[in-house]
CSV table of C-alpha atoms in Angstrom, one decimal:
chain,number,residue,atom,x,y,z
A,279,ASN,CA,4.4,6.3,-28.1
A,280,THR,CA,5.4,4.6,-24.4
A,281,VAL,CA,2.2,3.6,-22.5
A,282,HIS,CA,2.2,3.4,-18.7
A,283,ALA,CA,-1.2,2.5,-18.2
A,284,ILE,CA,-4.9,1.4,-19.6
A,285,VAL,CA,-8.2,1.7,-17.5
A,286,GLN,CA,-12.0,0.7,-19.6
A,287,GLY,CA,-14.4,3.5,-17.7
A,288,ARG,CA,-17.9,2.9,-16.7
A,289,GLU,CA,-18.9,4.6,-20.0
A,290,GLY,CA,-16.6,1.3,-21.9
A,291,PHE,CA,-14.1,3.6,-23.1
A,292,LEU,CA,-10.7,2.6,-22.9
A,293,TRP,CA,-8.0,5.6,-21.3
A,294,ILE,CA,-4.2,4.9,-22.2
A,295,ALA,CA,-1.4,6.8,-20.5
A,296,THR,CA,1.6,7.5,-22.9
A,297,GLU,CA,4.1,9.8,-23.3
A,298,GLY,CA,2.7,11.6,-25.8
A,299,GLY,CA,-1.3,12.8,-23.4
A,300,LEU,CA,-4.0,10.6,-22.6
A,301,VAL,CA,-5.9,8.6,-25.3
A,302,ARG,CA,-9.5,8.2,-25.4
A,303,PHE,CA,-10.5,4.3,-27.5
A,304,ASP,CA,-14.1,4.3,-28.7
A,305,GLY,CA,-14.3,1.2,-29.9
A,306,VAL,CA,-13.6,2.7,-33.6
A,307,ASP,CA,-11.3,6.2,-33.3
A,308,PHE,CA,-8.5,7.5,-30.9
A,309,ARG,CA,-8.5,10.9,-29.0
A,310,THR,CA,-5.8,12.4,-27.3
A,311,TYR,CA,-5.7,15.1,-25.4
A,312,THR,CA,-2.8,17.5,-25.0
A,313,ARG,CA,-1.9,20.0,-22.9
A,314,ALA,CA,-2.5,22.6,-26.1
A,315,ASN,CA,-6.1,21.2,-26.4
A,316,THR,CA,-6.7,20.4,-23.2
A,317,PRO,CA,-5.7,23.4,-20.7
A,318,GLY,CA,-6.4,21.3,-17.1
A,319,LEU,CA,-4.1,18.8,-18.1
A,320,PRO,CA,-0.7,19.0,-15.7
A,321,SER,CA,1.5,17.5,-18.5
A,322,ASP,CA,1.6,15.5,-21.8
A,323,LEU,CA,3.3,12.6,-19.8
A,324,ILE,CA,1.1,10.3,-18.1
A,325,ASP,CA,2.3,8.6,-16.0
A,326,ASP,CA,-1.0,6.2,-14.2
A,327,LEU,CA,-4.8,6.4,-14.1
A,328,MET,CA,-7.3,5.5,-11.6
A,329,GLU,CA,-11.4,5.6,-11.9
A,330,ASP,CA,-12.8,6.0,-8.9
A,331,ARG,CA,-16.1,5.0,-7.7
A,332,ALA,CA,-17.7,7.9,-8.2
A,333,GLY,CA,-16.7,7.6,-12.2
A,334,ALA,CA,-13.8,10.2,-11.7
A,335,VAL,CA,-11.2,9.4,-13.5
A,336,TRP,CA,-7.4,10.4,-11.8
A,337,ILE,CA,-4.7,10.9,-14.0
A,338,SER,CA,-1.2,11.2,-13.0
A,339,THR,CA,1.2,13.0,-14.6
A,340,SER,CA,4.9,14.4,-14.3
A,341,GLY,CA,3.6,17.6,-13.8
A,342,GLY,CA,0.8,16.8,-11.3
A,343,LEU,CA,-2.4,15.8,-11.0
A,344,ALA,CA,-5.9,16.0,-13.1
A,345,ARG,CA,-9.8,14.5,-12.4
A,346,MET,CA,-11.9,13.7,-15.4
A,347,ARG,CA,-15.6,14.0,-14.4
A,348,GLY,CA,-18.5,14.7,-16.9
A,349,GLY,CA,-16.4,14.2,-19.8
A,350,ARG,CA,-14.1,17.5,-18.1
A,351,ILE,CA,-10.7,17.3,-17.2
A,352,GLU,CA,-9.0,20.0,-14.5
A,353,ALA,CA,-6.4,21.2,-12.4
A,354,PHE,CA,-6.0,19.1,-9.2
A,355,GLY,CA,-3.1,21.9,-8.3
A,356,ALA,CA,-1.6,24.1,-5.5
A,357,ASP,CA,-5.1,25.5,-5.2
A,358,LYS,CA,-6.4,22.2,-3.6
A,359,GLY,CA,-3.1,20.9,-2.1
A,360,ILE,CA,-1.1,19.4,-4.4
A,361,PRO,CA,1.9,21.0,-6.1
A,362,ALA,CA,2.8,20.9,-9.4
A,363,THR,CA,5.3,17.9,-9.1
A,364,GLN,CA,5.5,14.2,-10.3
A,365,VAL,CA,2.2,12.3,-9.3
A,366,TRP,CA,3.1,8.8,-9.8
A,367,ARG,CA,0.3,6.7,-9.2
A,368,THR,CA,-3.4,7.5,-7.4
A,369,PHE,CA,-5.1,4.5,-4.9
A,370,GLU,CA,-8.8,4.6,-3.8
A,371,ASP,CA,-9.6,3.3,0.1
A,372,SER,CA,-12.7,1.8,0.8
A,373,SER,CA,-13.4,4.9,2.7
A,374,GLY,CA,-13.6,7.0,-0.4
A,375,ARG,CA,-11.0,8.2,-0.2
A,376,VAL,CA,-8.3,9.1,-2.5
A,377,TRP,CA,-4.2,9.0,-1.9
A,378,ALA,CA,-1.8,10.3,-4.9
A,379,LEU,CA,1.9,9.4,-4.5
A,380,THR,CA,3.9,11.4,-5.5
A,381,ALA,CA,7.5,13.0,-5.8
A,382,SER,CA,6.3,15.9,-3.0
A,383,GLY,CA,5.0,12.9,-0.8
A,384,LEU,CA,1.9,11.7,0.5
A,385,PHE,CA,-1.6,13.5,0.4
A,386,ARG,CA,-4.8,12.8,1.1
A,387,ILE,CA,-8.0,13.7,-0.6
A,388,ASP,CA,-10.8,13.0,1.3
A,389,GLN,CA,-13.6,14.1,-1.5
A,390,GLY,CA,-16.5,11.6,0.0
A,391,HIS,CA,-16.2,13.7,3.0
A,392,GLY,CA,-17.5,17.2,2.1
A,393,SER,CA,-14.0,18.3,1.4
A,394,ASP,CA,-11.7,18.7,-2.2
A,395,HIS,CA,-8.7,19.3,-0.8
A,396,ALA,CA,-5.9,17.0,-0.6
A,397,GLU,CA,-3.6,17.0,2.8
A,398,ARG,CA,-0.1,16.0,3.0
A,399,MET,CA,0.5,13.0,5.4
A,400,ALA,CA,3.6,13.0,7.7
A,401,LEU,CA,5.5,10.2,6.0
A,402,ASP,CA,8.7,9.1,7.1
A,403,ALA,CA,9.8,7.6,3.9
A,404,THR,CA,10.9,8.6,-0.1
A,405,LEU,CA,8.2,7.3,-2.6
A,406,THR,CA,9.2,6.6,-6.0
A,407,GLU,CA,7.9,5.2,-9.4
A,408,ASN,CA,8.0,2.4,-7.8
A,409,SER,CA,6.0,3.0,-4.7
A,410,ARG,CA,2.7,1.5,-4.9
A,411,MET,CA,-0.6,1.3,-2.2
A,412,VAL,CA,-3.1,-1.6,-1.3
A,413,GLU,CA,-5.9,-2.3,1.6
A,414,GLY,CA,-6.0,-5.1,3.7
A,415,PRO,CA,-9.2,-7.4,4.2
A,416,ASP,CA,-9.6,-5.8,7.3
A,417,GLY,CA,-8.8,-2.2,6.0
A,418,SER,CA,-5.8,-1.8,6.5
A,419,LEU,CA,-3.6,0.5,4.2
A,420,TRP,CA,0.1,-0.2,3.4
A,421,LEU,CA,2.6,1.5,1.8
A,422,GLY,CA,5.6,0.5,-0.3
A,423,THR,CA,8.4,2.7,-0.6
A,424,ALA,CA,12.0,2.8,-1.1
A,425,ASP,CA,12.5,2.6,2.2
A,426,GLY,CA,11.1,-0.6,2.9
A,427,LEU,CA,7.1,-1.7,3.7
A,428,MET,CA,4.8,0.6,5.7
A,429,ARG,CA,1.3,0.3,7.3
A,430,ALA,CA,-1.0,2.7,8.5
A,431,ASP,CA,-2.1,2.3,12.3
A,432,ALA,CA,-5.5,3.1,13.8
A,433,ASP,CA,-4.6,6.9,13.9
A,434,GLY,CA,-3.8,7.3,10.3
A,435,ASN,CA,0.1,7.3,10.8
A,436,PHE,CA,2.2,5.3,8.6
A,437,ARG,CA,4.8,3.6,10.4
A,438,ALA,CA,8.1,0.9,8.7
A,439,VAL,CA,7.3,-2.5,9.3
A,440,GLY,CA,9.5,-5.4,8.8
A,441,ALA,CA,12.7,-5.0,7.1
A,442,GLY,CA,14.2,-1.5,5.4
A,443,GLY,CA,15.0,-1.1,1.4
A,444,GLU,CA,13.0,-0.4,-1.6
A,445,VAL,CA,9.7,-2.5,-2.0
A,446,LEU,CA,10.0,-3.3,-5.8
A,447,ALA,CA,5.9,-4.5,-5.8
A,448,PHE,CA,3.7,-6.2,-3.2
A,449,GLY,CA,0.5,-7.3,-2.3
A,450,VAL,CA,-1.6,-8.4,0.8
A,451,ASP,CA,-2.9,-11.7,1.0
A,452,PRO,CA,-6.8,-12.4,2.3
A,453,ALA,CA,-5.2,-13.4,5.8
A,454,GLY,CA,-4.3,-9.9,5.5
A,455,ILE,CA,0.1,-11.0,5.3
A,456,ALA,CA,1.7,-8.3,3.2
A,457,TRP,CA,4.1,-9.8,0.8
A,458,ALA,CA,6.8,-7.6,-0.3
A,459,GLY,CA,9.0,-8.4,-3.0
A,460,ARG,CA,12.8,-6.7,-2.8
A,461,ARG,CA,16.3,-6.8,-4.9
A,462,SER,CA,17.6,-9.4,-2.1
A,463,GLY,CA,14.5,-11.4,-2.5
A,464,LEU,CA,10.5,-11.9,-0.8
A,465,GLU,CA,9.5,-10.4,2.9
A,466,ALA,CA,6.1,-11.5,4.5
A,467,CYS,CA,4.9,-9.2,6.8
């Protein structure tokens, strides 16, 4: 079975994202969670996993987003603001907001701010399975997209920086410089 991501949770379990479900390894036994035995799981094709600061595991799937907390998996779907769509990954920023990078766009979940609802963010770029988000040392958010690198300004809107073209990999160094890897090479912004 193809493995897309592995996360070790606070409780010591290994959580493994596969194309045949979410797998938990407790050090002895493997347990597989699928749509057949876990109604809150939107799809068996799990693309990515992320544990937030509260210990919840966010499950990005080909059919939507789910969150596991307190041992229970619940769909984080249209009733909470995210459509049933391809979710490639999630990211938690230093403010505790969770960002979902999806085929339907970028969504922000302000779960630590009294809300458990996602807001679709305006974004003049296309997200793909290669899209990533990172936070700079100054708290700025950077987003790699199919159309180039973007940075959120003080008002929270993402604006293009640097050359256009798909960002395949990137990181931000301690000085706050973003390094974007593209098919044509490396760019510093």
